[in-house]
Amino acid sequence: MKEIDDSEEDRNVNLEVEMKSVKDVRKVAKLLGSRQMREVLTVNTNRSQQIMGPVVEDPEYKLIVQANNLTVDIDNEILLVHM
């Protein structure tokens, strides 16, 4: 267990050294311009019909799932930027 902690700590130190040389945050945080982010932000959510069939087939449900998954990526980028 101690070896795993030491290895992770070494990685964090190396990452911090690499991050100090970065002058532009957009070099590190690339999620904003990603295909995944554009897809979620550009989906048309106008609803004009009732859902027929399973909820998981509903486009709005799929969008919610994609957006929830994206929140994990956003959180990871925030942590990366603040290292």
Tab-separated table of N, CA and C in Angstrom:
chain	number	residue	atom	x	y	z
A	1	MET	N	0.828	-1.189	0.000
A	1	MET	CA	0.000	0.000	0.000
A	1	MET	C	0.870	1.249	0.000
A	2	LYS	N	1.951	1.225	0.752
A	2	LYS	CA	2.868	2.363	0.838
A	2	LYS	C	3.505	2.636	-0.522
A	3	GLU	N	3.848	1.562	-1.272
A	3	GLU	CA	4.467	1.724	-2.591
A	3	GLU	C	3.521	2.421	-3.556
A	4	ILE	N	2.252	2.091	-3.484
A	4	ILE	CA	1.259	2.717	-4.356
A	4	ILE	C	1.147	4.199	-4.032
A	5	ASP	N	1.111	4.544	-2.754
A	5	ASP	CA	1.032	5.945	-2.345
A	5	ASP	C	2.248	6.725	-2.821
A	6	ASP	N	3.442	6.132	-2.693
A	6	ASP	CA	4.669	6.794	-3.135
A	6	ASP	C	4.662	7.012	-4.639
A	7	SER	N	4.219	6.020	-5.379
A	7	SER	CA	4.174	6.128	-6.837
A	7	SER	C	3.216	7.231	-7.270
A	8	GLU	N	2.057	7.296	-6.648
A	8	GLU	CA	1.077	8.332	-6.980
A	8	GLU	C	1.612	9.713	-6.609
A	9	GLU	N	2.294	9.791	-5.499
A	9	GLU	CA	2.872	11.058	-5.066
A	9	GLU	C	3.949	11.522	-6.052
A	10	ASP	N	4.769	10.588	-6.535
A	10	ASP	CA	5.796	10.924	-7.531
A	10	ASP	C	5.158	11.447	-8.811
A	11	ARG	N	4.073	10.804	-9.235
A	11	ARG	CA	3.369	11.253	-10.441
A	11	ARG	C	2.827	12.658	-10.263
A	12	ASN	N	2.258	12.932	-9.108
A	12	ASN	CA	1.710	14.265	-8.840
A	12	ASN	C	2.800	15.326	-8.855
A	13	VAL	N	3.956	15.011	-8.287
A	13	VAL	CA	5.070	15.958	-8.285
A	13	VAL	C	5.532	16.217	-9.712
A	14	ASN	N	5.670	15.160	-10.515
A	14	ASN	CA	6.080	15.318	-11.913
A	14	ASN	C	5.072	16.141	-12.691
A	15	LEU	N	3.798	15.915	-12.448
A	15	LEU	CA	2.748	16.656	-13.141
A	15	LEU	C	2.780	18.126	-12.748
A	16	GLU	N	3.023	18.405	-11.483
A	16	GLU	CA	3.110	19.797	-11.031
A	16	GLU	C	4.265	20.521	-11.707
A	17	VAL	N	5.396	19.850	-11.856
A	17	VAL	CA	6.550	20.456	-12.520
A	17	VAL	C	6.214	20.750	-13.976
A	18	GLU	N	5.552	19.816	-14.651
A	18	GLU	CA	5.163	20.024	-16.046
A	18	GLU	C	4.177	21.184	-16.169
A	19	MET	N	3.240	21.289	-15.248
A	19	MET	CA	2.211	22.321	-15.315
A	19	MET	C	2.778	23.722	-15.101
A	20	LYS	N	3.843	23.842	-14.340
A	20	LYS	CA	4.418	25.160	-14.077
A	20	LYS	C	4.984	25.793	-15.340
A	21	SER	N	5.347	24.977	-16.317
A	21	SER	CA	5.909	25.518	-17.555
A	21	SER	C	4.823	25.917	-18.558
A	22	VAL	N	3.576	25.585	-18.286
A	22	VAL	CA	2.472	25.905	-19.192
A	22	VAL	C	2.034	27.348	-18.963
A	23	LYS	N	1.998	28.127	-20.049
A	23	LYS	CA	1.626	29.543	-19.948
A	23	LYS	C	0.150	29.789	-20.263
A	24	ASP	N	-0.467	28.905	-21.028
A	24	ASP	CA	-1.852	29.085	-21.462
A	24	ASP	C	-2.694	27.920	-20.954
A	25	VAL	N	-3.727	28.214	-20.188
A	25	VAL	CA	-4.565	27.170	-19.599
A	25	VAL	C	-5.239	26.313	-20.678
A	26	ARG	N	-5.441	26.863	-21.865
A	26	ARG	CA	-6.086	26.092	-22.935
A	26	ARG	C	-5.206	24.963	-23.452
A	27	LYS	N	-3.928	25.001	-23.135
A	27	LYS	CA	-3.024	23.901	-23.498
A	27	LYS	C	-3.290	22.682	-22.620
A	28	VAL	N	-3.808	22.919	-21.431
A	28	VAL	CA	-4.088	21.843	-20.484
A	28	VAL	C	-5.561	21.458	-20.522
A	29	ALA	N	-6.432	22.442	-20.465
A	29	ALA	CA	-7.879	22.218	-20.431
A	29	ALA	C	-8.419	22.241	-21.854
A	30	LYS	N	-8.667	21.085	-22.399
A	30	LYS	CA	-9.077	20.980	-23.801
A	30	LYS	C	-10.532	20.560	-23.966
A	31	LEU	N	-11.248	20.430	-22.884
A	31	LEU	CA	-12.622	19.937	-22.944
A	31	LEU	C	-13.567	20.917	-23.625
A	32	LEU	N	-13.364	22.207	-23.417
A	32	LEU	CA	-14.283	23.202	-23.957
A	32	LEU	C	-14.416	23.105	-25.474
A	33	GLY	N	-13.349	22.857	-26.172
A	33	GLY	CA	-13.397	22.764	-27.626
A	33	GLY	C	-13.569	21.351	-28.149
A	34	SER	N	-13.860	20.411	-27.274
A	34	SER	CA	-13.945	19.008	-27.682
A	34	SER	C	-15.249	18.697	-28.417
A	35	ARG	N	-15.216	17.642	-29.187
A	35	ARG	CA	-16.393	17.181	-29.929
A	35	ARG	C	-17.511	16.811	-28.959
A	36	GLN	N	-17.152	16.151	-27.882
A	36	GLN	CA	-18.147	15.716	-26.890
A	36	GLN	C	-18.896	16.913	-26.308
A	37	MET	N	-18.182	17.965	-25.969
A	37	MET	CA	-18.814	19.162	-25.397
A	37	MET	C	-19.703	19.842	-26.433
A	38	ARG	N	-19.225	19.973	-27.666
A	38	ARG	CA	-20.027	20.617	-28.720
A	38	ARG	C	-21.323	19.859	-28.965
A	39	GLU	N	-21.252	18.527	-28.972
A	39	GLU	CA	-22.457	17.722	-29.198
A	39	GLU	C	-23.505	17.975	-28.118
A	40	VAL	N	-23.080	17.999	-26.883
A	40	VAL	CA	-24.023	18.201	-25.778
A	40	VAL	C	-24.609	19.607	-25.817
A	41	LEU	N	-23.781	20.603	-26.130
A	41	LEU	CA	-24.247	21.988	-26.113
A	41	LEU	C	-25.126	22.354	-27.305
A	42	THR	N	-25.034	21.609	-28.400
A	42	THR	CA	-25.790	21.978	-29.599
A	42	THR	C	-27.027	21.129	-29.848
A	43	VAL	N	-27.345	20.215	-28.967
A	43	VAL	CA	-28.526	19.371	-29.152
A	43	VAL	C	-29.780	20.222	-28.987
A	44	ASN	N	-30.712	20.055	-29.914
A	44	ASN	CA	-31.989	20.763	-29.857
A	44	ASN	C	-32.904	20.014	-28.893
A	45	THR	N	-33.289	20.659	-27.809
A	45	THR	CA	-34.098	19.986	-26.788
A	45	THR	C	-35.571	20.370	-26.839
A	46	ASN	N	-36.025	20.941	-27.938
A	46	ASN	CA	-37.453	21.263	-28.054
A	46	ASN	C	-38.262	19.979	-28.037
A	47	ARG	N	-39.244	19.936	-27.164
A	47	ARG	CA	-40.067	18.735	-27.021
A	47	ARG	C	-41.441	18.999	-27.628
A	48	SER	N	-41.851	18.156	-28.534
A	48	SER	CA	-43.163	18.338	-29.133
A	48	SER	C	-43.981	17.052	-29.140
A	49	GLN	N	-43.457	16.014	-28.518
A	49	GLN	CA	-44.169	14.744	-28.561
A	49	GLN	C	-44.039	13.999	-27.238
A	50	GLN	N	-44.958	13.102	-27.016
A	50	GLN	CA	-44.907	12.241	-25.848
A	50	GLN	C	-43.919	11.111	-26.110
A	51	ILE	N	-43.348	10.617	-25.045
A	51	ILE	CA	-42.409	9.505	-25.152
A	51	ILE	C	-43.199	8.213	-25.302
A	52	MET	N	-42.868	7.470	-26.329
A	52	MET	CA	-43.464	6.152	-26.532
A	52	MET	C	-42.337	5.138	-26.453
A	53	GLY	N	-42.481	4.166	-25.586
A	53	GLY	CA	-41.440	3.159	-25.444
A	53	GLY	C	-40.588	3.409	-24.214
A	54	PRO	N	-39.467	2.708	-24.143
A	54	PRO	CA	-38.604	2.835	-22.964
A	54	PRO	C	-37.987	4.230	-22.845
A	55	VAL	N	-37.831	4.686	-21.620
A	55	VAL	CA	-37.274	6.011	-21.360
A	55	VAL	C	-35.851	6.112	-21.895
A	56	VAL	N	-35.094	5.033	-21.841
A	56	VAL	CA	-33.698	5.081	-22.285
A	56	VAL	C	-33.571	5.356	-23.776
A	57	GLU	N	-34.655	5.228	-24.521
A	57	GLU	CA	-34.636	5.531	-25.955
A	57	GLU	C	-34.961	6.992	-26.242
A	58	ASP	N	-35.412	7.724	-25.240
A	58	ASP	CA	-35.770	9.126	-25.404
A	58	ASP	C	-34.514	9.967	-25.635
A	59	PRO	N	-34.481	10.805	-26.681
A	59	PRO	CA	-33.308	11.643	-26.955
A	59	PRO	C	-32.956	12.582	-25.794
A	60	GLU	N	-33.964	13.077	-25.096
A	60	GLU	CA	-33.692	13.965	-23.964
A	60	GLU	C	-33.001	13.209	-22.830
A	61	TYR	N	-33.410	11.987	-22.595
A	61	TYR	CA	-32.766	11.157	-21.576
A	61	TYR	C	-31.310	10.906	-21.951
A	62	LYS	N	-31.072	10.597	-23.228
A	62	LYS	CA	-29.702	10.362	-23.691
A	62	LYS	C	-28.842	11.610	-23.502
A	63	LEU	N	-29.423	12.781	-23.749
A	63	LEU	CA	-28.701	14.037	-23.552
A	63	LEU	C	-28.349	14.237	-22.078
A	64	ILE	N	-29.277	13.926	-21.198
A	64	ILE	CA	-29.019	14.059	-19.760
A	64	ILE	C	-27.880	13.133	-19.337
A	65	VAL	N	-27.881	11.919	-19.844
A	65	VAL	CA	-26.809	10.971	-19.517
A	65	VAL	C	-25.468	11.490	-20.030
A	66	GLN	N	-25.441	11.995	-21.273
A	66	GLN	CA	-24.199	12.550	-21.828
A	66	GLN	C	-23.707	13.723	-20.990
A	67	ALA	N	-24.611	14.605	-20.610
A	67	ALA	CA	-24.235	15.775	-19.816
A	67	ALA	C	-23.713	15.356	-18.441
A	68	ASN	N	-24.328	14.361	-17.837
A	68	ASN	CA	-23.844	13.868	-16.540
A	68	ASN	C	-22.445	13.280	-16.663
A	69	ASN	N	-22.201	12.545	-17.744
A	69	ASN	CA	-20.868	11.992	-17.968
A	69	ASN	C	-19.855	13.110	-18.188
A	70	LEU	N	-20.286	14.165	-18.829
A	70	LEU	CA	-19.412	15.298	-19.099
A	70	LEU	C	-19.018	16.018	-17.810
A	71	THR	N	-19.876	15.988	-16.812
A	71	THR	CA	-19.540	16.653	-15.549
A	71	THR	C	-18.312	16.027	-14.893
A	72	VAL	N	-18.132	14.736	-15.070
A	72	VAL	CA	-16.938	14.070	-14.536
A	72	VAL	C	-15.698	14.614	-15.236
A	73	ASP	N	-15.770	14.757	-16.561
A	73	ASP	CA	-14.640	15.296	-17.317
A	73	ASP	C	-14.351	16.742	-16.925
A	74	ILE	N	-15.397	17.513	-16.697
A	74	ILE	CA	-15.218	18.910	-16.283
A	74	ILE	C	-14.527	18.961	-14.924
A	75	ASP	N	-14.968	18.130	-14.007
A	75	ASP	CA	-14.358	18.083	-12.679
A	75	ASP	C	-12.881	17.701	-12.772
A	76	ASN	N	-12.566	16.727	-13.621
A	76	ASN	CA	-11.173	16.314	-13.799
A	76	ASN	C	-10.329	17.451	-14.362
A	77	GLU	N	-10.877	18.218	-15.304
A	77	GLU	CA	-10.126	19.340	-15.863
A	77	GLU	C	-9.916	20.440	-14.833
A	78	ILE	N	-10.904	20.676	-14.004
A	78	ILE	CA	-10.745	21.680	-12.944
A	78	ILE	C	-9.601	21.276	-12.020
A	79	LEU	N	-9.558	20.011	-11.644
A	79	LEU	CA	-8.471	19.530	-10.790
A	79	LEU	C	-7.127	19.665	-11.491
A	80	LEU	N	-7.087	19.349	-12.772
A	80	LEU	CA	-5.853	19.437	-13.540
A	80	LEU	C	-5.354	20.871	-13.638
A	81	VAL	N	-6.249	21.793	-13.893
A	81	VAL	CA	-5.873	23.200	-14.039
A	81	VAL	C	-5.377	23.774	-12.717
A	82	HIS	N	-5.946	23.328	-11.618
A	82	HIS	CA	-5.580	23.895	-10.320
A	82	HIS	C	-4.401	23.196	-9.656
A	83	MET	N	-3.734	22.313	-10.365
A	83	MET	CA	-2.541	21.659	-9.798
A	83	MET	C	-1.376	22.603	-9.789
